[in-house]
Amino acid sequence: GESVGLHLPTLSVQEGDNSIINCAYSNSASDYFIWYKQESGKGPQFIIDIRSNMDKRQGQRVTVLLNKTVKHLSLQIAATQPGDSAVYFCAENNGNNAGNMLTFGGGTRLMVKP
Amino acid sequence: GAGVSQTPSNKVTEKGKYVELRCDPISGHTALYWYRQSLGQGPEFLIYFQGTGAADDSGLPNDRFFAVRPEGSVSTLKIQRTERGDSAVYLCASSFGGNQETQYFGPGTRLLVL
Protein backbone atom coordinates (compact mmCIF):
# COMPACT_ATOMS: atom_id res chain seq x y z
CA GLY A 1 0.00 0.00 0.00
CA GLU A 2 0.94 3.66 -0.25
CA SER A 3 3.33 4.99 2.34
CA VAL A 4 1.97 8.01 4.17
CA GLY A 5 5.37 9.50 4.79
CA LEU A 6 8.80 8.53 3.54
CA HIS A 7 11.00 10.89 5.53
CA LEU A 8 9.10 11.41 8.75
CA PRO A 9 10.69 11.37 12.20
CA THR A 10 10.35 7.83 13.48
CA LEU A 11 9.80 6.50 16.97
CA SER A 12 10.49 2.83 17.43
CA VAL A 13 9.22 1.14 20.58
CA GLN A 14 8.91 -2.37 21.92
CA GLU A 15 5.45 -3.85 22.23
CA GLY A 16 4.14 -3.25 25.72
CA ASP A 17 6.27 -0.16 26.34
CA ASN A 18 4.84 3.34 26.62
CA SER A 19 5.21 5.74 23.69
CA ILE A 20 5.52 9.52 23.78
CA ILE A 21 5.06 11.51 20.60
CA ASN A 22 5.81 15.21 20.70
CA CYS A 23 4.58 18.17 18.71
CA ALA A 24 5.51 21.84 18.74
CA TYR A 25 2.94 24.31 17.50
CA SER A 26 3.58 27.81 16.29
CA ASN A 27 0.39 29.82 16.69
CA SER A 28 0.01 31.18 20.21
CA ALA A 29 -3.62 31.99 19.38
CA SER A 30 -4.47 28.32 18.86
CA ASP A 31 -6.84 27.07 21.53
CA TYR A 32 -7.91 23.64 20.33
CA PHE A 33 -5.58 20.73 19.61
CA ILE A 34 -6.19 17.29 18.17
CA TRP A 35 -4.17 14.15 17.64
CA TYR A 36 -4.87 12.01 14.58
CA LYS A 37 -3.57 8.56 13.66
CA GLN A 38 -3.06 7.72 10.01
CA GLU A 39 -2.40 4.21 8.76
CA SER A 40 -1.00 3.58 5.32
CA GLY A 41 -3.58 4.13 2.61
CA LYS A 42 -6.20 5.49 5.00
CA GLY A 43 -7.47 8.86 6.12
CA PRO A 44 -6.56 10.41 9.48
CA GLN A 45 -8.43 8.88 12.43
CA PHE A 46 -9.36 11.03 15.44
CA ILE A 47 -7.67 9.93 18.66
CA ILE A 48 -8.11 12.63 21.27
CA ASP A 49 -8.43 16.38 21.59
CA ILE A 50 -7.74 19.03 24.21
CA ARG A 51 -8.72 22.64 24.65
CA SER A 52 -6.41 25.34 25.90
CA ASN A 53 -8.13 25.62 29.27
CA MET A 54 -6.79 22.17 30.11
CA ASP A 55 -3.25 20.83 30.64
CA LYS A 56 -4.04 17.14 30.41
CA ARG A 57 -6.73 14.87 29.06
CA GLN A 58 -6.96 11.12 29.23
CA GLY A 59 -8.63 8.61 26.98
CA GLN A 60 -8.40 4.88 26.65
CA ARG A 61 -4.65 4.10 26.75
CA VAL A 62 -3.89 7.63 25.52
CA THR A 63 -3.08 10.87 27.31
CA VAL A 64 -2.55 14.27 25.76
CA LEU A 65 -0.50 16.91 27.56
CA LEU A 66 -0.52 20.58 26.63
CA ASN A 67 2.11 23.09 27.66
CA LYS A 68 0.99 26.49 26.44
CA THR A 69 4.03 28.26 27.83
CA VAL A 70 6.37 26.54 25.41
CA LYS A 71 3.70 25.71 22.82
CA HIS A 72 4.21 21.99 23.12
CA LEU A 73 1.81 19.09 22.82
CA SER A 74 2.48 15.43 23.50
CA LEU A 75 0.61 12.17 23.04
CA GLN A 76 1.33 9.33 25.40
CA ILE A 77 0.26 5.81 24.47
CA ALA A 78 0.31 3.25 27.26
CA ALA A 79 1.22 -0.39 26.64
CA THR A 80 1.86 0.18 22.94
CA GLN A 81 0.52 -2.53 20.64
CA PRO A 82 1.43 -3.51 17.07
CA GLY A 83 -1.88 -2.01 15.94
CA ASP A 84 -0.64 1.38 17.13
CA SER A 85 1.93 1.44 14.32
CA ALA A 86 1.01 4.41 12.14
CA VAL A 87 1.85 8.06 11.47
CA TYR A 88 0.61 10.44 14.14
CA PHE A 89 -0.26 14.05 13.42
CA CYS A 90 -1.03 16.87 15.79
CA ALA A 91 -3.38 19.57 14.54
CA GLU A 92 -4.30 22.97 15.90
CA ASN A 93 -7.20 25.35 15.48
CA ASN A 94 -7.60 28.99 16.31
CA GLY A 95 -11.04 29.54 17.77
CA ASN A 96 -11.18 32.99 16.23
CA ASN A 97 -10.87 31.43 12.79
CA ALA A 98 -14.39 31.22 11.52
CA GLY A 99 -13.34 28.61 9.03
CA ASN A 100 -12.62 25.91 11.62
CA MET A 101 -9.62 24.94 9.56
CA LEU A 102 -7.06 22.65 11.13
CA THR A 103 -3.35 23.24 10.72
CA PHE A 104 -1.44 19.98 10.83
CA GLY A 105 2.10 19.31 11.95
CA GLY A 106 4.53 17.23 9.93
CA GLY A 107 3.79 13.89 11.57
CA THR A 108 5.74 11.20 13.44
CA ARG A 109 5.90 7.57 12.40
CA LEU A 110 5.46 5.11 15.27
CA MET A 111 6.85 1.64 14.72
CA VAL A 112 6.02 -1.04 17.28
CA LYS A 113 8.36 -4.03 17.45
CA PRO A 114 6.76 -7.29 18.56
CA GLY B 1 -22.77 4.11 11.34
CA ALA B 2 -21.30 4.99 7.97
CA GLY B 3 -18.31 7.28 7.91
CA VAL B 4 -17.18 9.79 5.33
CA SER B 5 -16.91 8.21 1.91
CA GLN B 6 -14.92 9.44 -1.07
CA THR B 7 -14.92 8.41 -4.69
CA PRO B 8 -12.98 7.46 -6.64
CA SER B 9 -10.38 5.96 -4.35
CA ASN B 10 -7.76 6.41 -7.05
CA LYS B 11 -7.69 8.64 -10.12
CA VAL B 12 -5.04 8.74 -12.80
CA THR B 13 -5.28 11.51 -15.36
CA GLU B 14 -3.16 13.32 -17.88
CA LYS B 15 -1.81 16.80 -17.55
CA GLY B 16 -4.35 19.35 -18.73
CA LYS B 17 -7.41 17.18 -18.06
CA TYR B 18 -10.35 18.00 -15.81
CA VAL B 19 -11.17 15.89 -12.74
CA GLU B 20 -13.96 15.71 -10.20
CA LEU B 21 -13.58 14.21 -6.75
CA ARG B 22 -16.63 13.37 -4.67
CA CYS B 23 -17.21 13.40 -0.92
CA ASP B 24 -20.20 12.00 0.94
CA PRO B 25 -20.15 13.26 4.56
CA ILE B 26 -21.48 11.63 7.69
CA SER B 27 -25.25 11.97 7.84
CA GLY B 28 -26.25 14.97 9.93
CA HIS B 29 -22.93 16.77 9.60
CA THR B 30 -23.48 20.26 8.26
CA ALA B 31 -19.79 21.17 8.00
CA LEU B 32 -17.58 19.70 5.29
CA TYR B 33 -13.87 20.25 4.67
CA TRP B 34 -11.42 19.47 1.89
CA TYR B 35 -7.72 18.99 2.59
CA ARG B 36 -4.81 17.99 0.39
CA GLN B 37 -1.97 15.75 1.56
CA SER B 38 1.30 15.44 -0.27
CA LEU B 39 3.60 12.51 0.35
CA GLY B 40 5.41 12.79 3.66
CA GLN B 41 3.41 15.77 4.88
CA GLY B 42 0.38 16.55 6.98
CA PRO B 43 -2.93 17.49 5.38
CA GLU B 44 -3.31 21.11 4.21
CA PHE B 45 -6.63 22.91 4.33
CA LEU B 46 -8.34 23.79 1.05
CA ILE B 47 -11.95 24.80 1.68
CA TYR B 48 -14.72 24.59 4.28
CA PHE B 49 -18.48 24.45 3.74
CA GLN B 50 -21.16 25.25 6.25
CA GLY B 51 -24.31 23.91 4.64
CA THR B 52 -24.33 24.82 0.96
CA GLY B 53 -22.02 27.80 1.18
CA ALA B 54 -18.25 27.96 1.19
CA ALA B 55 -17.46 29.63 4.52
CA ASP B 56 -13.71 29.68 3.92
CA ASP B 57 -11.94 28.94 0.64
CA SER B 58 -8.65 30.54 1.59
CA GLY B 59 -6.72 27.31 1.08
CA LEU B 60 -7.57 26.80 -2.58
CA PRO B 61 -4.20 27.20 -4.36
CA ASN B 62 -5.49 28.93 -7.50
CA ASP B 63 -8.55 29.39 -9.68
CA ARG B 64 -8.16 25.95 -11.25
CA PHE B 65 -9.62 24.54 -8.04
CA PHE B 66 -13.31 24.85 -7.26
CA ALA B 67 -15.70 23.01 -4.96
CA VAL B 68 -19.47 22.85 -4.65
CA ARG B 69 -22.00 21.47 -2.22
CA PRO B 70 -25.34 22.29 -3.85
CA GLU B 71 -27.67 20.50 -1.44
CA GLY B 72 -25.63 20.77 1.72
CA SER B 73 -24.60 17.13 1.73
CA VAL B 74 -22.40 15.66 -1.02
CA SER B 75 -19.54 17.85 -2.19
CA THR B 76 -17.49 17.78 -5.38
CA LEU B 77 -13.97 19.14 -5.69
CA LYS B 78 -13.22 20.13 -9.27
CA ILE B 79 -9.76 20.65 -10.72
CA GLN B 80 -9.37 22.15 -14.16
CA ARG B 81 -6.30 21.87 -16.41
CA THR B 82 -4.58 19.51 -14.03
CA GLU B 83 -0.83 19.82 -13.48
CA ARG B 84 1.66 17.23 -12.26
CA GLY B 85 2.00 19.22 -9.04
CA ASP B 86 -1.67 18.54 -8.28
CA SER B 87 -0.79 14.91 -7.59
CA ALA B 88 -1.66 14.23 -3.96
CA VAL B 89 -4.22 12.59 -1.71
CA TYR B 90 -7.36 14.70 -1.45
CA LEU B 91 -9.06 14.22 1.90
CA CYS B 92 -12.57 15.14 2.88
CA ALA B 93 -13.76 15.57 6.47
CA SER B 94 -17.09 16.40 8.04
CA SER B 95 -18.29 17.57 11.43
CA PHE B 96 -21.28 18.95 13.22
CA GLY B 97 -21.71 22.62 12.50
CA GLY B 98 -20.50 24.18 15.71
CA ASN B 99 -17.15 25.78 16.40
CA GLN B 100 -14.26 23.35 16.88
CA GLU B 101 -16.32 20.22 16.44
CA THR B 102 -14.37 17.02 15.79
CA GLN B 103 -13.56 16.53 12.12
CA TYR B 104 -13.89 12.97 10.83
CA PHE B 105 -11.92 12.12 7.71
CA GLY B 106 -12.69 9.93 4.75
CA PRO B 107 -10.16 7.55 3.16
CA GLY B 108 -9.11 10.08 0.54
CA THR B 109 -8.79 10.10 -3.24
CA ARG B 110 -5.30 9.49 -4.56
CA LEU B 111 -4.85 11.68 -7.63
CA LEU B 112 -1.96 11.08 -9.99
CA VAL B 113 -1.41 13.50 -12.84
CA LEU B 114 0.87 12.12 -15.53
mmCIF file of C-alpha atoms in Angstrom:
data_model
loop_
_atom_site.group_PDB
_atom_site.id
_atom_site.type_symbol
_atom_site.label_atom_id
_atom_site.label_comp_id
_atom_site.label_asym_id
_atom_site.label_seq_id
_atom_site.Cartn_x
_atom_site.Cartn_y
_atom_site.Cartn_z
ATOM 1 C CA GLY A 1 0.000 0.000 0.000
ATOM 2 C CA GLU A 2 0.938 3.658 -0.252
ATOM 3 C CA SER A 3 3.332 4.995 2.343
ATOM 4 C CA VAL A 4 1.966 8.005 4.170
ATOM 5 C CA GLY A 5 5.372 9.504 4.792
ATOM 6 C CA LEU A 6 8.796 8.533 3.541
ATOM 7 C CA HIS A 7 11.002 10.887 5.532
ATOM 8 C CA LEU A 8 9.102 11.409 8.753
ATOM 9 C CA PRO A 9 10.687 11.371 12.203
ATOM 10 C CA THR A 10 10.351 7.834 13.481
ATOM 11 C CA LEU A 11 9.802 6.503 16.972
ATOM 12 C CA SER A 12 10.492 2.829 17.430
ATOM 13 C CA VAL A 13 9.224 1.135 20.584
ATOM 14 C CA GLN A 14 8.906 -2.374 21.916
ATOM 15 C CA GLU A 15 5.448 -3.848 22.228
ATOM 16 C CA GLY A 16 4.143 -3.248 25.724
ATOM 17 C CA ASP A 17 6.269 -0.156 26.341
ATOM 18 C CA ASN A 18 4.837 3.343 26.618
ATOM 19 C CA SER A 19 5.211 5.745 23.692
ATOM 20 C CA ILE A 20 5.519 9.517 23.783
ATOM 21 C CA ILE A 21 5.057 11.513 20.603
ATOM 22 C CA ASN A 22 5.813 15.215 20.695
ATOM 23 C CA CYS A 23 4.583 18.168 18.707
ATOM 24 C CA ALA A 24 5.509 21.840 18.740
ATOM 25 C CA TYR A 25 2.939 24.311 17.499
ATOM 26 C CA SER A 26 3.582 27.808 16.292
ATOM 27 C CA ASN A 27 0.388 29.824 16.693
ATOM 28 C CA SER A 28 0.012 31.185 20.206
ATOM 29 C CA ALA A 29 -3.619 31.993 19.385
ATOM 30 C CA SER A 30 -4.474 28.320 18.862
ATOM 31 C CA ASP A 31 -6.842 27.074 21.528
ATOM 32 C CA TYR A 32 -7.905 23.642 20.332
ATOM 33 C CA PHE A 33 -5.581 20.732 19.606
ATOM 34 C CA ILE A 34 -6.190 17.293 18.168
ATOM 35 C CA TRP A 35 -4.175 14.148 17.640
ATOM 36 C CA TYR A 36 -4.873 12.006 14.579
ATOM 37 C CA LYS A 37 -3.570 8.555 13.662
ATOM 38 C CA GLN A 38 -3.058 7.717 10.011
ATOM 39 C CA GLU A 39 -2.404 4.207 8.763
ATOM 40 C CA SER A 40 -0.999 3.577 5.319
ATOM 41 C CA GLY A 41 -3.581 4.135 2.610
ATOM 42 C CA LYS A 42 -6.204 5.494 4.999
ATOM 43 C CA GLY A 43 -7.474 8.863 6.116
ATOM 44 C CA PRO A 44 -6.561 10.407 9.484
ATOM 45 C CA GLN A 45 -8.434 8.885 12.427
ATOM 46 C CA PHE A 46 -9.358 11.031 15.436
ATOM 47 C CA ILE A 47 -7.672 9.931 18.661
ATOM 48 C CA ILE A 48 -8.114 12.631 21.273
ATOM 49 C CA ASP A 49 -8.431 16.377 21.589
ATOM 50 C CA ILE A 50 -7.744 19.034 24.209
ATOM 51 C CA ARG A 51 -8.724 22.642 24.651
ATOM 52 C CA SER A 52 -6.411 25.343 25.902
ATOM 53 C CA ASN A 53 -8.133 25.619 29.267
ATOM 54 C CA MET A 54 -6.786 22.172 30.115
ATOM 55 C CA ASP A 55 -3.253 20.825 30.636
ATOM 56 C CA LYS A 56 -4.038 17.139 30.415
ATOM 57 C CA ARG A 57 -6.732 14.872 29.062
ATOM 58 C CA GLN A 58 -6.955 11.116 29.230
ATOM 59 C CA GLY A 59 -8.631 8.615 26.981
ATOM 60 C CA GLN A 60 -8.400 4.879 26.650
ATOM 61 C CA ARG A 61 -4.647 4.100 26.755
ATOM 62 C CA VAL A 62 -3.888 7.631 25.517
ATOM 63 C CA THR A 63 -3.080 10.872 27.309
ATOM 64 C CA VAL A 64 -2.547 14.275 25.761
ATOM 65 C CA LEU A 65 -0.499 16.909 27.560
ATOM 66 C CA LEU A 66 -0.524 20.575 26.632
ATOM 67 C CA ASN A 67 2.112 23.093 27.662
ATOM 68 C CA LYS A 68 0.994 26.486 26.439
ATOM 69 C CA THR A 69 4.031 28.258 27.833
ATOM 70 C CA VAL A 70 6.372 26.540 25.409
ATOM 71 C CA LYS A 71 3.698 25.710 22.817
ATOM 72 C CA HIS A 72 4.212 21.989 23.117
ATOM 73 C CA LEU A 73 1.809 19.094 22.822
ATOM 74 C CA SER A 74 2.476 15.433 23.505
ATOM 75 C CA LEU A 75 0.612 12.170 23.036
ATOM 76 C CA GLN A 76 1.329 9.330 25.402
ATOM 77 C CA ILE A 77 0.257 5.807 24.470
ATOM 78 C CA ALA A 78 0.307 3.249 27.258
ATOM 79 C CA ALA A 79 1.217 -0.392 26.635
ATOM 80 C CA THR A 80 1.858 0.181 22.941
ATOM 81 C CA GLN A 81 0.517 -2.525 20.644
ATOM 82 C CA PRO A 82 1.430 -3.510 17.070
ATOM 83 C CA GLY A 83 -1.878 -2.013 15.939
ATOM 84 C CA ASP A 84 -0.642 1.380 17.126
ATOM 85 C CA SER A 85 1.930 1.444 14.319
ATOM 86 C CA ALA A 86 1.008 4.412 12.136
ATOM 87 C CA VAL A 87 1.849 8.055 11.466
ATOM 88 C CA TYR A 88 0.608 10.437 14.141
ATOM 89 C CA PHE A 89 -0.265 14.051 13.420
ATOM 90 C CA CYS A 90 -1.030 16.867 15.787
ATOM 91 C CA ALA A 91 -3.376 19.566 14.539
ATOM 92 C CA GLU A 92 -4.305 22.970 15.899
ATOM 93 C CA ASN A 93 -7.196 25.350 15.481
ATOM 94 C CA ASN A 94 -7.604 28.987 16.305
ATOM 95 C CA GLY A 95 -11.036 29.545 17.771
ATOM 96 C CA ASN A 96 -11.177 32.985 16.229
ATOM 97 C CA ASN A 97 -10.866 31.432 12.794
ATOM 98 C CA ALA A 98 -14.391 31.219 11.520
ATOM 99 C CA GLY A 99 -13.339 28.610 9.027
ATOM 100 C CA ASN A 100 -12.623 25.908 11.621
ATOM 101 C CA MET A 101 -9.616 24.942 9.557
ATOM 102 C CA LEU A 102 -7.065 22.645 11.126
ATOM 103 C CA THR A 103 -3.347 23.242 10.716
ATOM 104 C CA PHE A 104 -1.436 19.983 10.825
ATOM 105 C CA GLY A 105 2.097 19.307 11.947
ATOM 106 C CA GLY A 106 4.534 17.229 9.931
ATOM 107 C CA GLY A 107 3.790 13.889 11.575
ATOM 108 C CA THR A 108 5.737 11.199 13.442
ATOM 109 C CA ARG A 109 5.903 7.575 12.402
ATOM 110 C CA LEU A 110 5.462 5.111 15.270
ATOM 111 C CA MET A 111 6.851 1.635 14.724
ATOM 112 C CA VAL A 112 6.024 -1.044 17.279
ATOM 113 C CA LYS A 113 8.356 -4.025 17.448
ATOM 114 C CA PRO A 114 6.755 -7.286 18.560
ATOM 115 C CA GLY B 1 -22.772 4.113 11.337
ATOM 116 C CA ALA B 2 -21.300 4.994 7.967
ATOM 117 C CA GLY B 3 -18.307 7.275 7.910
ATOM 118 C CA VAL B 4 -17.184 9.794 5.333
ATOM 119 C CA SER B 5 -16.905 8.212 1.913
ATOM 120 C CA GLN B 6 -14.917 9.438 -1.072
ATOM 121 C CA THR B 7 -14.915 8.412 -4.693
ATOM 122 C CA PRO B 8 -12.977 7.463 -6.637
ATOM 123 C CA SER B 9 -10.377 5.958 -4.346
ATOM 124 C CA ASN B 10 -7.762 6.413 -7.054
ATOM 125 C CA LYS B 11 -7.686 8.637 -10.118
ATOM 126 C CA VAL B 12 -5.036 8.740 -12.805
ATOM 127 C CA THR B 13 -5.279 11.510 -15.355
ATOM 128 C CA GLU B 14 -3.160 13.315 -17.883
ATOM 129 C CA LYS B 15 -1.807 16.805 -17.549
ATOM 130 C CA GLY B 16 -4.354 19.347 -18.732
ATOM 131 C CA LYS B 17 -7.414 17.183 -18.064
ATOM 132 C CA TYR B 18 -10.355 18.004 -15.805
ATOM 133 C CA VAL B 19 -11.172 15.887 -12.741
ATOM 134 C CA GLU B 20 -13.961 15.709 -10.198
ATOM 135 C CA LEU B 21 -13.580 14.209 -6.752
ATOM 136 C CA ARG B 22 -16.629 13.370 -4.669
ATOM 137 C CA CYS B 23 -17.207 13.403 -0.924
ATOM 138 C CA ASP B 24 -20.199 12.004 0.944
ATOM 139 C CA PRO B 25 -20.146 13.264 4.561
ATOM 140 C CA ILE B 26 -21.484 11.630 7.689
ATOM 141 C CA SER B 27 -25.248 11.968 7.843
ATOM 142 C CA GLY B 28 -26.250 14.975 9.930
ATOM 143 C CA HIS B 29 -22.926 16.772 9.597
ATOM 144 C CA THR B 30 -23.479 20.265 8.265
ATOM 145 C CA ALA B 31 -19.793 21.170 7.999
ATOM 146 C CA LEU B 32 -17.579 19.700 5.285
ATOM 147 C CA TYR B 33 -13.870 20.251 4.672
ATOM 148 C CA TRP B 34 -11.422 19.474 1.888
ATOM 149 C CA TYR B 35 -7.724 18.989 2.592
ATOM 150 C CA ARG B 36 -4.814 17.987 0.389
ATOM 151 C CA GLN B 37 -1.969 15.747 1.557
ATOM 152 C CA SER B 38 1.303 15.439 -0.274
ATOM 153 C CA LEU B 39 3.598 12.506 0.347
ATOM 154 C CA GLY B 40 5.414 12.793 3.657
ATOM 155 C CA GLN B 41 3.412 15.774 4.878
ATOM 156 C CA GLY B 42 0.379 16.548 6.976
ATOM 157 C CA PRO B 43 -2.933 17.488 5.377
ATOM 158 C CA GLU B 44 -3.306 21.107 4.206
ATOM 159 C CA PHE B 45 -6.634 22.914 4.325
ATOM 160 C CA LEU B 46 -8.338 23.792 1.048
ATOM 161 C CA ILE B 47 -11.953 24.804 1.676
ATOM 162 C CA TYR B 48 -14.720 24.593 4.282
ATOM 163 C CA PHE B 49 -18.481 24.451 3.735
ATOM 164 C CA GLN B 50 -21.162 25.250 6.254
ATOM 165 C CA GLY B 51 -24.310 23.913 4.645
ATOM 166 C CA THR B 52 -24.334 24.819 0.962
ATOM 167 C CA GLY B 53 -22.023 27.797 1.176
ATOM 168 C CA ALA B 54 -18.252 27.960 1.195
ATOM 169 C CA ALA B 55 -17.462 29.630 4.517
ATOM 170 C CA ASP B 56 -13.710 29.682 3.923
ATOM 171 C CA ASP B 57 -11.943 28.943 0.636
ATOM 172 C CA SER B 58 -8.654 30.543 1.591
ATOM 173 C CA GLY B 59 -6.723 27.306 1.083
ATOM 174 C CA LEU B 60 -7.565 26.799 -2.580
ATOM 175 C CA PRO B 61 -4.204 27.202 -4.355
ATOM 176 C CA ASN B 62 -5.490 28.929 -7.499
ATOM 177 C CA ASP B 63 -8.550 29.391 -9.681
ATOM 178 C CA ARG B 64 -8.164 25.948 -11.252
ATOM 179 C CA PHE B 65 -9.620 24.540 -8.040
ATOM 180 C CA PHE B 66 -13.309 24.850 -7.263
ATOM 181 C CA ALA B 67 -15.702 23.007 -4.957
ATOM 182 C CA VAL B 68 -19.465 22.851 -4.651
ATOM 183 C CA ARG B 69 -21.995 21.471 -2.215
ATOM 184 C CA PRO B 70 -25.339 22.295 -3.852
ATOM 185 C CA GLU B 71 -27.667 20.502 -1.443
ATOM 186 C CA GLY B 72 -25.631 20.773 1.722
ATOM 187 C CA SER B 73 -24.602 17.135 1.730
ATOM 188 C CA VAL B 74 -22.402 15.661 -1.024
ATOM 189 C CA SER B 75 -19.537 17.852 -2.191
ATOM 190 C CA THR B 76 -17.492 17.783 -5.380
ATOM 191 C CA LEU B 77 -13.967 19.144 -5.692
ATOM 192 C CA LYS B 78 -13.220 20.125 -9.270
ATOM 193 C CA ILE B 79 -9.758 20.648 -10.718
ATOM 194 C CA GLN B 80 -9.368 22.152 -14.165
ATOM 195 C CA ARG B 81 -6.296 21.869 -16.411
ATOM 196 C CA THR B 82 -4.576 19.507 -14.026
ATOM 197 C CA GLU B 83 -0.834 19.820 -13.483
ATOM 198 C CA ARG B 84 1.659 17.233 -12.262
ATOM 199 C CA GLY B 85 1.998 19.220 -9.039
ATOM 200 C CA ASP B 86 -1.667 18.544 -8.278
ATOM 201 C CA SER B 87 -0.787 14.906 -7.587
ATOM 202 C CA ALA B 88 -1.658 14.228 -3.963
ATOM 203 C CA VAL B 89 -4.219 12.588 -1.711
ATOM 204 C CA TYR B 90 -7.361 14.702 -1.452
ATOM 205 C CA LEU B 91 -9.055 14.217 1.897
ATOM 206 C CA CYS B 92 -12.571 15.144 2.878
ATOM 207 C CA ALA B 93 -13.755 15.569 6.467
ATOM 208 C CA SER B 94 -17.086 16.399 8.035
ATOM 209 C CA SER B 95 -18.287 17.575 11.432
ATOM 210 C CA PHE B 96 -21.284 18.954 13.221
ATOM 211 C CA GLY B 97 -21.712 22.622 12.498
ATOM 212 C CA GLY B 98 -20.498 24.180 15.715
ATOM 213 C CA ASN B 99 -17.153 25.776 16.397
ATOM 214 C CA GLN B 100 -14.260 23.354 16.877
ATOM 215 C CA GLU B 101 -16.317 20.218 16.436
ATOM 216 C CA THR B 102 -14.373 17.021 15.792
ATOM 217 C CA GLN B 103 -13.565 16.532 12.118
ATOM 218 C CA TYR B 104 -13.892 12.970 10.827
ATOM 219 C CA PHE B 105 -11.925 12.122 7.714
ATOM 220 C CA GLY B 106 -12.686 9.927 4.747
ATOM 221 C CA PRO B 107 -10.157 7.548 3.160
ATOM 222 C CA GLY B 108 -9.109 10.075 0.536
ATOM 223 C CA THR B 109 -8.794 10.098 -3.243
ATOM 224 C CA ARG B 110 -5.302 9.489 -4.564
ATOM 225 C CA LEU B 111 -4.845 11.678 -7.625
ATOM 226 C CA LEU B 112 -1.957 11.076 -9.987
ATOM 227 C CA VAL B 113 -1.415 13.498 -12.844
ATOM 228 C CA LEU B 114 0.868 12.122 -15.529
#
